[in-house]
JSON list of C-alpha atoms in Angstrom, two decimals:
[
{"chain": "A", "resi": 1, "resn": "UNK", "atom": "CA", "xyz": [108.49, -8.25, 100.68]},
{"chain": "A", "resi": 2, "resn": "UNK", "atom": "CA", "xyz": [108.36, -7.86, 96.86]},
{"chain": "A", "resi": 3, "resn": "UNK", "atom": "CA", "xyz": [112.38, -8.88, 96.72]},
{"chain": "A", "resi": 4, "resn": "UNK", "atom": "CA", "xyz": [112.02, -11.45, 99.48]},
{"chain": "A", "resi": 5, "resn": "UNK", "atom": "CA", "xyz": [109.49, -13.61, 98.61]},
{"chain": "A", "resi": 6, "resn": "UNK", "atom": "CA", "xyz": [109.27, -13.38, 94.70]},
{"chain": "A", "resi": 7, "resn": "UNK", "atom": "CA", "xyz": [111.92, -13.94, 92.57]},
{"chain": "A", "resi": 8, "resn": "UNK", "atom": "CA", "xyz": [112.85, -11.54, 89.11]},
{"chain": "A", "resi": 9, "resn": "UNK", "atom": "CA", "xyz": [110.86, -12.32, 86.45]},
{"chain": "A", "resi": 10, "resn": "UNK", "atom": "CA", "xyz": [107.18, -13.05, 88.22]},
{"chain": "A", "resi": 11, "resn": "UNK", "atom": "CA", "xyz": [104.64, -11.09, 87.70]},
{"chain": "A", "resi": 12, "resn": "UNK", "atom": "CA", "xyz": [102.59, -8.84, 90.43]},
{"chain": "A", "resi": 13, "resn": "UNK", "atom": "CA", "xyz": [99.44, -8.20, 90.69]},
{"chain": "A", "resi": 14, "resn": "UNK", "atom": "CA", "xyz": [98.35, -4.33, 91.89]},
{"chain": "A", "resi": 15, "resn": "UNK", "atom": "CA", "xyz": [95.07, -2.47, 91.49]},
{"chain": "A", "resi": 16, "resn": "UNK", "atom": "CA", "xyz": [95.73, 0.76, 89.41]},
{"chain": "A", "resi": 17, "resn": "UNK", "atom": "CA", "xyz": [95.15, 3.58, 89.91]},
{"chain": "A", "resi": 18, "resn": "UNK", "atom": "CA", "xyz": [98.05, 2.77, 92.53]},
{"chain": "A", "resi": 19, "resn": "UNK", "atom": "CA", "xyz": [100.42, 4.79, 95.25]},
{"chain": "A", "resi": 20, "resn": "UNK", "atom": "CA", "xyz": [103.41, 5.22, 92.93]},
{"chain": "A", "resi": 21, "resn": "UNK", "atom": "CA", "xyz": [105.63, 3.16, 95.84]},
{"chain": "A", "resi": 22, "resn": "UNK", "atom": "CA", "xyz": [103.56, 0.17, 95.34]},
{"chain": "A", "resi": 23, "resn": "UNK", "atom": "CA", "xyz": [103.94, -0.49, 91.11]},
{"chain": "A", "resi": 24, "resn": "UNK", "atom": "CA", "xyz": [107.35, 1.05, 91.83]},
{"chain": "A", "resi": 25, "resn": "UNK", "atom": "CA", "xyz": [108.39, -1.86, 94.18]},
{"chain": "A", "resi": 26, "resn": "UNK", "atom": "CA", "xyz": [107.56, -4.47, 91.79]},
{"chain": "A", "resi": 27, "resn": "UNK", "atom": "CA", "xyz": [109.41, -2.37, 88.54]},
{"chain": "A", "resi": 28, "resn": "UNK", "atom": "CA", "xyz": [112.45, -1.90, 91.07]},
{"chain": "A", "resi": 29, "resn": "UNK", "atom": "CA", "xyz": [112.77, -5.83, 92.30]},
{"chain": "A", "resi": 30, "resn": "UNK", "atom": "CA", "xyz": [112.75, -6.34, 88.18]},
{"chain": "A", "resi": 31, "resn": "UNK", "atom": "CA", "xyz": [109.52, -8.06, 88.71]},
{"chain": "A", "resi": 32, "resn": "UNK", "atom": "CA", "xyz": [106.85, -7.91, 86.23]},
{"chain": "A", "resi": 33, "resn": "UNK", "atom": "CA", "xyz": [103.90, -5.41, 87.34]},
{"chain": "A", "resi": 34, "resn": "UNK", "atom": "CA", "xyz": [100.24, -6.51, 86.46]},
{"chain": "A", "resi": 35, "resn": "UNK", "atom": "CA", "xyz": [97.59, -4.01, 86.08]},
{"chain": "A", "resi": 36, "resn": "UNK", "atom": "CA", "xyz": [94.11, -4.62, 87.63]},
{"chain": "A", "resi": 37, "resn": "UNK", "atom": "CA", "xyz": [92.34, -1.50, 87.11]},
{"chain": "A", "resi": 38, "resn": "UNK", "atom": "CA", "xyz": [89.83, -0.35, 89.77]},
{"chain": "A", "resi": 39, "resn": "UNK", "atom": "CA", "xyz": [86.12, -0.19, 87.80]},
{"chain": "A", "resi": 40, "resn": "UNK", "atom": "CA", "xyz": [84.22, 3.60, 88.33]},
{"chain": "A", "resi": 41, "resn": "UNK", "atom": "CA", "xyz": [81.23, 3.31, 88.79]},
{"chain": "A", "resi": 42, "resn": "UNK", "atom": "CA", "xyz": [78.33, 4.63, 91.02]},
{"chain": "A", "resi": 43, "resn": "UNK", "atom": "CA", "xyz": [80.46, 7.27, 92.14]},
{"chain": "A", "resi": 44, "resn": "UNK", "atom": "CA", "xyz": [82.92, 5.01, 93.57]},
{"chain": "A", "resi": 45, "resn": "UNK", "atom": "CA", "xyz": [85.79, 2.60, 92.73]},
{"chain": "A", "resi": 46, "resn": "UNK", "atom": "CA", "xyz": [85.41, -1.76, 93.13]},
{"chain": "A", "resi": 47, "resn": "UNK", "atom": "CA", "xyz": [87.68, -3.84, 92.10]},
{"chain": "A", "resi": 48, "resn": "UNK", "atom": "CA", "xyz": [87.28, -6.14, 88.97]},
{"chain": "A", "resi": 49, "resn": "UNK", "atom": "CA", "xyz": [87.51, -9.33, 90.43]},
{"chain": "A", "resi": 50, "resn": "UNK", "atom": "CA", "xyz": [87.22, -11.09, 87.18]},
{"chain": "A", "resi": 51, "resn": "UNK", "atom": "CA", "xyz": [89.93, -9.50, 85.53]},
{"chain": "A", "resi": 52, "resn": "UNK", "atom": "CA", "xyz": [92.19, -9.49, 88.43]},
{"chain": "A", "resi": 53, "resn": "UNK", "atom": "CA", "xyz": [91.31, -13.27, 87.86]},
{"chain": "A", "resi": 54, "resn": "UNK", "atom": "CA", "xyz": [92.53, -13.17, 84.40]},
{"chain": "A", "resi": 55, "resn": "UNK", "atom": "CA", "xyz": [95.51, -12.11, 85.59]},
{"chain": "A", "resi": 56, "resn": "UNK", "atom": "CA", "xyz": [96.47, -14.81, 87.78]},
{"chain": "A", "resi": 57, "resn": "UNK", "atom": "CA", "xyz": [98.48, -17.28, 86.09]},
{"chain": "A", "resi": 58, "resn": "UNK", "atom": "CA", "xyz": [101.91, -19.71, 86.69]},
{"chain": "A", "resi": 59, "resn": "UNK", "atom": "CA", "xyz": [103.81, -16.75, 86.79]},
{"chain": "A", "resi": 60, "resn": "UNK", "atom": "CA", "xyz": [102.02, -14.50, 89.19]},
{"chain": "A", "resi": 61, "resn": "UNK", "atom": "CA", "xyz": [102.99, -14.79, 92.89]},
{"chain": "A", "resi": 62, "resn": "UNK", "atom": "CA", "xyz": [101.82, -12.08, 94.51]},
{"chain": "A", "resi": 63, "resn": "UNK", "atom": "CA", "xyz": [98.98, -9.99, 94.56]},
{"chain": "A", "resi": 64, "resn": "UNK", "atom": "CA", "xyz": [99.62, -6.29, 96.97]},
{"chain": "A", "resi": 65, "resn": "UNK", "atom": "CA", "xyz": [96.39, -4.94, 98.14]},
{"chain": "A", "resi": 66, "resn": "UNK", "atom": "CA", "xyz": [96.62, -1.10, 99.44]},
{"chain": "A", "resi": 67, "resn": "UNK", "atom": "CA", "xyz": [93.83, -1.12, 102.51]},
{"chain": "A", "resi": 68, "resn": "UNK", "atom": "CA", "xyz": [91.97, 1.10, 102.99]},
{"chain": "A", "resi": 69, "resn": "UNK", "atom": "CA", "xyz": [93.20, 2.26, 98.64]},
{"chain": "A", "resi": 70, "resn": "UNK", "atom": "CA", "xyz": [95.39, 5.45, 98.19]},
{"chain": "A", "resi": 71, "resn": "UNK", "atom": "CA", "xyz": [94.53, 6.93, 95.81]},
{"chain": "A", "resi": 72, "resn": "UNK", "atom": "CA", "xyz": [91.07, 6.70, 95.80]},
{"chain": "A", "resi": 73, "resn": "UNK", "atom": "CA", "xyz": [90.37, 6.28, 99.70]},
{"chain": "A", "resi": 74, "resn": "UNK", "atom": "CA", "xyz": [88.18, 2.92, 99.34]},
{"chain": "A", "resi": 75, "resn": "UNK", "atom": "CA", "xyz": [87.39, 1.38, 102.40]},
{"chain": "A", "resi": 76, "resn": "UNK", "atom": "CA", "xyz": [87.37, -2.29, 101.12]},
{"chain": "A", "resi": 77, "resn": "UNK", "atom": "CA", "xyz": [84.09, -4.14, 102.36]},
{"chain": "A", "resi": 78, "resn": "UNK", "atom": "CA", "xyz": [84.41, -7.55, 104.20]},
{"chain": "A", "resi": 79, "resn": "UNK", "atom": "CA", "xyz": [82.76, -8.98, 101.13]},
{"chain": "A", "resi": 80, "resn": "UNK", "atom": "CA", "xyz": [85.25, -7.48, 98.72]},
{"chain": "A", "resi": 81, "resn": "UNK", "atom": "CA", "xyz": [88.39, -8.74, 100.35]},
{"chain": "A", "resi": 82, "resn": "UNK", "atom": "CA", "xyz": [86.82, -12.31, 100.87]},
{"chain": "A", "resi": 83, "resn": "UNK", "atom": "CA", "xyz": [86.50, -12.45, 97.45]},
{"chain": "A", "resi": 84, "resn": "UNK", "atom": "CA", "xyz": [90.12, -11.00, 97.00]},
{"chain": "A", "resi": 85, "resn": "UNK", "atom": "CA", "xyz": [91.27, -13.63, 99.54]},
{"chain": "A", "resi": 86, "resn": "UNK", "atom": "CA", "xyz": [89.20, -16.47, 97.65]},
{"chain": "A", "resi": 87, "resn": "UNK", "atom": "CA", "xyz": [91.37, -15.19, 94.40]},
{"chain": "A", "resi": 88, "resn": "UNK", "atom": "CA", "xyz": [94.72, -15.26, 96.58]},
{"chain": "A", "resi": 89, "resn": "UNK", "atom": "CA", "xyz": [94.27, -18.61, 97.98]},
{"chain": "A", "resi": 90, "resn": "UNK", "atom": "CA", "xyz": [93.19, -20.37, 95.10]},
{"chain": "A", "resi": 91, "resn": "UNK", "atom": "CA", "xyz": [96.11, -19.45, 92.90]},
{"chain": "A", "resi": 92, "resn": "UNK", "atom": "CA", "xyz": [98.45, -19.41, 96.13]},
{"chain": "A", "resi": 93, "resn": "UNK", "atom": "CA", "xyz": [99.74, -15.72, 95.85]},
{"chain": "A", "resi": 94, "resn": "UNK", "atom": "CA", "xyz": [101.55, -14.31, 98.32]},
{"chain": "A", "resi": 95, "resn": "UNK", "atom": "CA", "xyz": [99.23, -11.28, 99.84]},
{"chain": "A", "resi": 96, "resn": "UNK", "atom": "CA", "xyz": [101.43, -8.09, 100.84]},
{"chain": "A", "resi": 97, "resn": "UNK", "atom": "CA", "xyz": [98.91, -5.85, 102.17]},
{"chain": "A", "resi": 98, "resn": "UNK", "atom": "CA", "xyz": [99.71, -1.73, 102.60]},
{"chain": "A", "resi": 99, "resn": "UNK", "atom": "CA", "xyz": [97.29, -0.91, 105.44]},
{"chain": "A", "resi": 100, "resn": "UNK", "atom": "CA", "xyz": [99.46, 2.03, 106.34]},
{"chain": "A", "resi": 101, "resn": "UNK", "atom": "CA", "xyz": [96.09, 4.24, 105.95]},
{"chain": "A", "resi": 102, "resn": "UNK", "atom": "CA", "xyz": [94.05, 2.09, 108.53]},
{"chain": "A", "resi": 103, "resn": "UNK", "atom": "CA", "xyz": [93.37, 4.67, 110.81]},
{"chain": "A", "resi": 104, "resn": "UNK", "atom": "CA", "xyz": [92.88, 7.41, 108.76]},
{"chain": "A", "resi": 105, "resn": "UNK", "atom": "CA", "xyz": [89.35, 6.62, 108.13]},
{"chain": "A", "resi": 106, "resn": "UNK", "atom": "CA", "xyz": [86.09, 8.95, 107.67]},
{"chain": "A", "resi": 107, "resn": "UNK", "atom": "CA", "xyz": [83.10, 8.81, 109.91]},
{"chain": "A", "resi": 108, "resn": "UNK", "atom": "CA", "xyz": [81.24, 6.05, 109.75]},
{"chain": "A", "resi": 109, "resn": "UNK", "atom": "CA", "xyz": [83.69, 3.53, 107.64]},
{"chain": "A", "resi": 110, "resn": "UNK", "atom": "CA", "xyz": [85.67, 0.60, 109.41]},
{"chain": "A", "resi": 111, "resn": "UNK", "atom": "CA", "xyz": [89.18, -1.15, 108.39]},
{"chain": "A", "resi": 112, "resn": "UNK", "atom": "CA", "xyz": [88.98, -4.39, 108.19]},
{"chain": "A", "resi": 113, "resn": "UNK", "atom": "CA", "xyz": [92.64, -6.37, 108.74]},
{"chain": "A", "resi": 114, "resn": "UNK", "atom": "CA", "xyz": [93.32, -9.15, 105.62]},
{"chain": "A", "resi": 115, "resn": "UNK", "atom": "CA", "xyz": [94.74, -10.55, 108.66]},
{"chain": "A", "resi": 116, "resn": "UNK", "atom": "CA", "xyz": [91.16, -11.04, 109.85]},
{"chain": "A", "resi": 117, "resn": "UNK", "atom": "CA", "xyz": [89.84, -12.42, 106.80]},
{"chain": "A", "resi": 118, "resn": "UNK", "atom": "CA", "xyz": [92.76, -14.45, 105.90]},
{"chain": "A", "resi": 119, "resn": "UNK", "atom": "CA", "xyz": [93.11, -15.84, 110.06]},
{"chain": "A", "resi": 120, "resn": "UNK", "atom": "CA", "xyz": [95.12, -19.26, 108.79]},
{"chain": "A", "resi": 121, "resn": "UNK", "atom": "CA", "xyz": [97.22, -18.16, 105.67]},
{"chain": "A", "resi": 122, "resn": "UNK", "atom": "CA", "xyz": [100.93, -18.15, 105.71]},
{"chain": "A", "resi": 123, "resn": "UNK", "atom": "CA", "xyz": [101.31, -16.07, 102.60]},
{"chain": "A", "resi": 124, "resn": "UNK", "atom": "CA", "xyz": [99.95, -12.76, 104.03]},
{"chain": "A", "resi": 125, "resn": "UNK", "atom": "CA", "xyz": [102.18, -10.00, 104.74]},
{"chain": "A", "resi": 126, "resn": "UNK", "atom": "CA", "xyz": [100.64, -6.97, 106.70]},
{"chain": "A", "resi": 127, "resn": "UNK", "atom": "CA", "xyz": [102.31, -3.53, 106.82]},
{"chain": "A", "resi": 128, "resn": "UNK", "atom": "CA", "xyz": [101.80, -1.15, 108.73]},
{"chain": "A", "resi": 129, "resn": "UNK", "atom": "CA", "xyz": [103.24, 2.21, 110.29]},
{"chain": "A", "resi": 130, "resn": "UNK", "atom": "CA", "xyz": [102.42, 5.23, 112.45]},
{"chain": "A", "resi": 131, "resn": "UNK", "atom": "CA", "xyz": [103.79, 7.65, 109.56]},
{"chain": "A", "resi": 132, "resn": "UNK", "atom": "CA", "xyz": [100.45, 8.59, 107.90]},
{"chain": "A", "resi": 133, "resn": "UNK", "atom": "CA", "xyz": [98.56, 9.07, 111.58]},
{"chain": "A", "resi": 134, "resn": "UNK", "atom": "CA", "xyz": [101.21, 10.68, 113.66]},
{"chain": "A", "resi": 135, "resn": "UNK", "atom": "CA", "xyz": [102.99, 12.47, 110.16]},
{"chain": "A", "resi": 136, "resn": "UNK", "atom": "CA", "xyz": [106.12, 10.62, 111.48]},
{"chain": "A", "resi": 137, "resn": "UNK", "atom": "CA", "xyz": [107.17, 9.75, 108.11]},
{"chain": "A", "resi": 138, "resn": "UNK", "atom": "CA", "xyz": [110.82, 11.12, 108.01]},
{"chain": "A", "resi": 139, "resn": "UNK", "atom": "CA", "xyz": [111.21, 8.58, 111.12]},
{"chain": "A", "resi": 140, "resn": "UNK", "atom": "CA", "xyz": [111.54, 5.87, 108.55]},
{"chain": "A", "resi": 141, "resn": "UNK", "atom": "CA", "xyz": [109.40, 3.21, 111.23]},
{"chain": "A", "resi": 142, "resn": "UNK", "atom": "CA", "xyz": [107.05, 0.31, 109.90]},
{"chain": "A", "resi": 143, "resn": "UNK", "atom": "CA", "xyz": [105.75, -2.73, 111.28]},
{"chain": "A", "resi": 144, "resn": "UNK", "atom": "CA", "xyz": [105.84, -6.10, 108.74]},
{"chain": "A", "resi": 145, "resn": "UNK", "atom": "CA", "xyz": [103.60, -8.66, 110.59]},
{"chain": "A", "resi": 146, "resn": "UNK", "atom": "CA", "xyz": [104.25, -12.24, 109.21]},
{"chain": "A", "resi": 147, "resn": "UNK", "atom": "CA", "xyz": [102.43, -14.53, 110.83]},
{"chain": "A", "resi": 148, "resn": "UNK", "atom": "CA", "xyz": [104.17, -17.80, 110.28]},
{"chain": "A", "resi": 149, "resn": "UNK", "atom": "CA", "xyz": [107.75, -18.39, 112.25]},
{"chain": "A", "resi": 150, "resn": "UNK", "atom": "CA", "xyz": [109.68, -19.78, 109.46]},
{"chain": "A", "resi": 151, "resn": "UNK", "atom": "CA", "xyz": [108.93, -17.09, 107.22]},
{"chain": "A", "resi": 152, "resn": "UNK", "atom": "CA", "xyz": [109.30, -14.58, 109.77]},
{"chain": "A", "resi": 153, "resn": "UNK", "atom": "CA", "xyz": [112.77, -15.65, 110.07]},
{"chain": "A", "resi": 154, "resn": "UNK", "atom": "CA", "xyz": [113.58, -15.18, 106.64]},
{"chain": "A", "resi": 155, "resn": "UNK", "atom": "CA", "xyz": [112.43, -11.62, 106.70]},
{"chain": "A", "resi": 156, "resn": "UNK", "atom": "CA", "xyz": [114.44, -10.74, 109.78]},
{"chain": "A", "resi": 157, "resn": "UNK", "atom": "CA", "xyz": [117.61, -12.92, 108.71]},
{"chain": "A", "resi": 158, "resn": "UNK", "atom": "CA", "xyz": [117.39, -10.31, 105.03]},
{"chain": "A", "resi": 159, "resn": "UNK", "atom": "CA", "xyz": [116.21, -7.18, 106.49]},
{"chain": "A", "resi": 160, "resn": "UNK", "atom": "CA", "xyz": [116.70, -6.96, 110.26]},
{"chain": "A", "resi": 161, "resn": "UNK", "atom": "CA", "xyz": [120.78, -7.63, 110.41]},
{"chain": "A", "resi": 162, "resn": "UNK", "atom": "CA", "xyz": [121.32, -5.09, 107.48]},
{"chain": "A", "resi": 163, "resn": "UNK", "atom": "CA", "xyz": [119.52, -2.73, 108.88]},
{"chain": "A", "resi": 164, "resn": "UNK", "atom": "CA", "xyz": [121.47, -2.75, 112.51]},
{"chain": "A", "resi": 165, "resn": "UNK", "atom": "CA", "xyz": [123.64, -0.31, 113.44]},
{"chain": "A", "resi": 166, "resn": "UNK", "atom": "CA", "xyz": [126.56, -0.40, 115.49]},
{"chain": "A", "resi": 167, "resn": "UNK", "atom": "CA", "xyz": [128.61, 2.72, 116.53]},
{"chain": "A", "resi": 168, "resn": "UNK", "atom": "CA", "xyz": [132.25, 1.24, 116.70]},
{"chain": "A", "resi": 169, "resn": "UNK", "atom": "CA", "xyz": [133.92, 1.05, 119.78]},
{"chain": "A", "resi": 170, "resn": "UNK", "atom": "CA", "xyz": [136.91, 3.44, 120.24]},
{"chain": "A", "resi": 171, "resn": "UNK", "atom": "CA", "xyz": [139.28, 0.78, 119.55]},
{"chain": "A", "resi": 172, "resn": "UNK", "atom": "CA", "xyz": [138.15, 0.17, 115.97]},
{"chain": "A", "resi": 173, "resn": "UNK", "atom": "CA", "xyz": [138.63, 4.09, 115.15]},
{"chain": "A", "resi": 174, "resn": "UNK", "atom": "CA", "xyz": [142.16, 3.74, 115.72]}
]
């Protein structure tokens, strides 16, 4: 998503302390990574809205949200990520949102999708997989949900024919 639908050069937003996959991504793509550290306090990480406001600027096009957060095993509040999705909107940053952990929840606490909050906006990006849940990791399976068709078809047209694999017929082998 990171190489798709940002270009080198723009900056990324990602609340730190962060999954080493997800600042990696944006450091890989030779985009520039953004820091929004999570705020400790009460026992508990939240996220500095105001600073990752700061950060938002001509540059920045995309913000990646880990929900529920890995490291620290947040489970974001409805509140939270309406504010997160106020932040998104109003600077128009594409939202790439690692809910790969949405199941693996403790008693009492509840995932809420981005998809949910964010029911009409075509820069969301949802990922998901059975990896964590199942430990089905070394299978290498994910889901990208991307809601709107055009950009949907710009993922698949990048990532789904390069990723097909055809076992040649016997007549190519000879």
């Amino acid at each position: 998503a990171v190489d798709t639908f940002t270009e080198p050069g723009d900056s990324i937003i990602v609340n730190t302390p962060a999954y080493p996959a997800l600042t990696g991504a944006v450091e890989k793509w030779g985009r520039i990574l953004k820091e929004s550290p999570l705020i400790f306090e009460g026992g508990r990480f939240t996220i500095d809205f105001d600073g990752l406001e700061r950060l938002a600027d001509q540059k920045t096009r995309a913000y990646i949200l880990c929900n529920p957060h890995n490291p620290s095993g947040r489970v974001w509040r409805e509140e939270e990520l309406r504010r997160l999705a106020e932040i998104c909107e109003k600077y128009g940053l594409w939202v790439i949102s690692d809910e790969i952990h949405c199941d693996l929840l403790r008693l009492g606490q509840h995932h809420i999708p981005m998809g949910k909050i964010m029911p009409e906006y075509k820069r969301l990006i949802t990922c998901m997989a059975a990896s964590k849940t199942f430990n089905l990791a070394g299978m290498m399976i994910s889901n990208i949900l991307i809601r709107d068709e055009g950009l949907r078809a710009v993922w698949l047209d990048r990532h789904y024919n390069c990723l097909l694999y055809t076992s040649p017929s016997p007549r190519d082998l000879s």
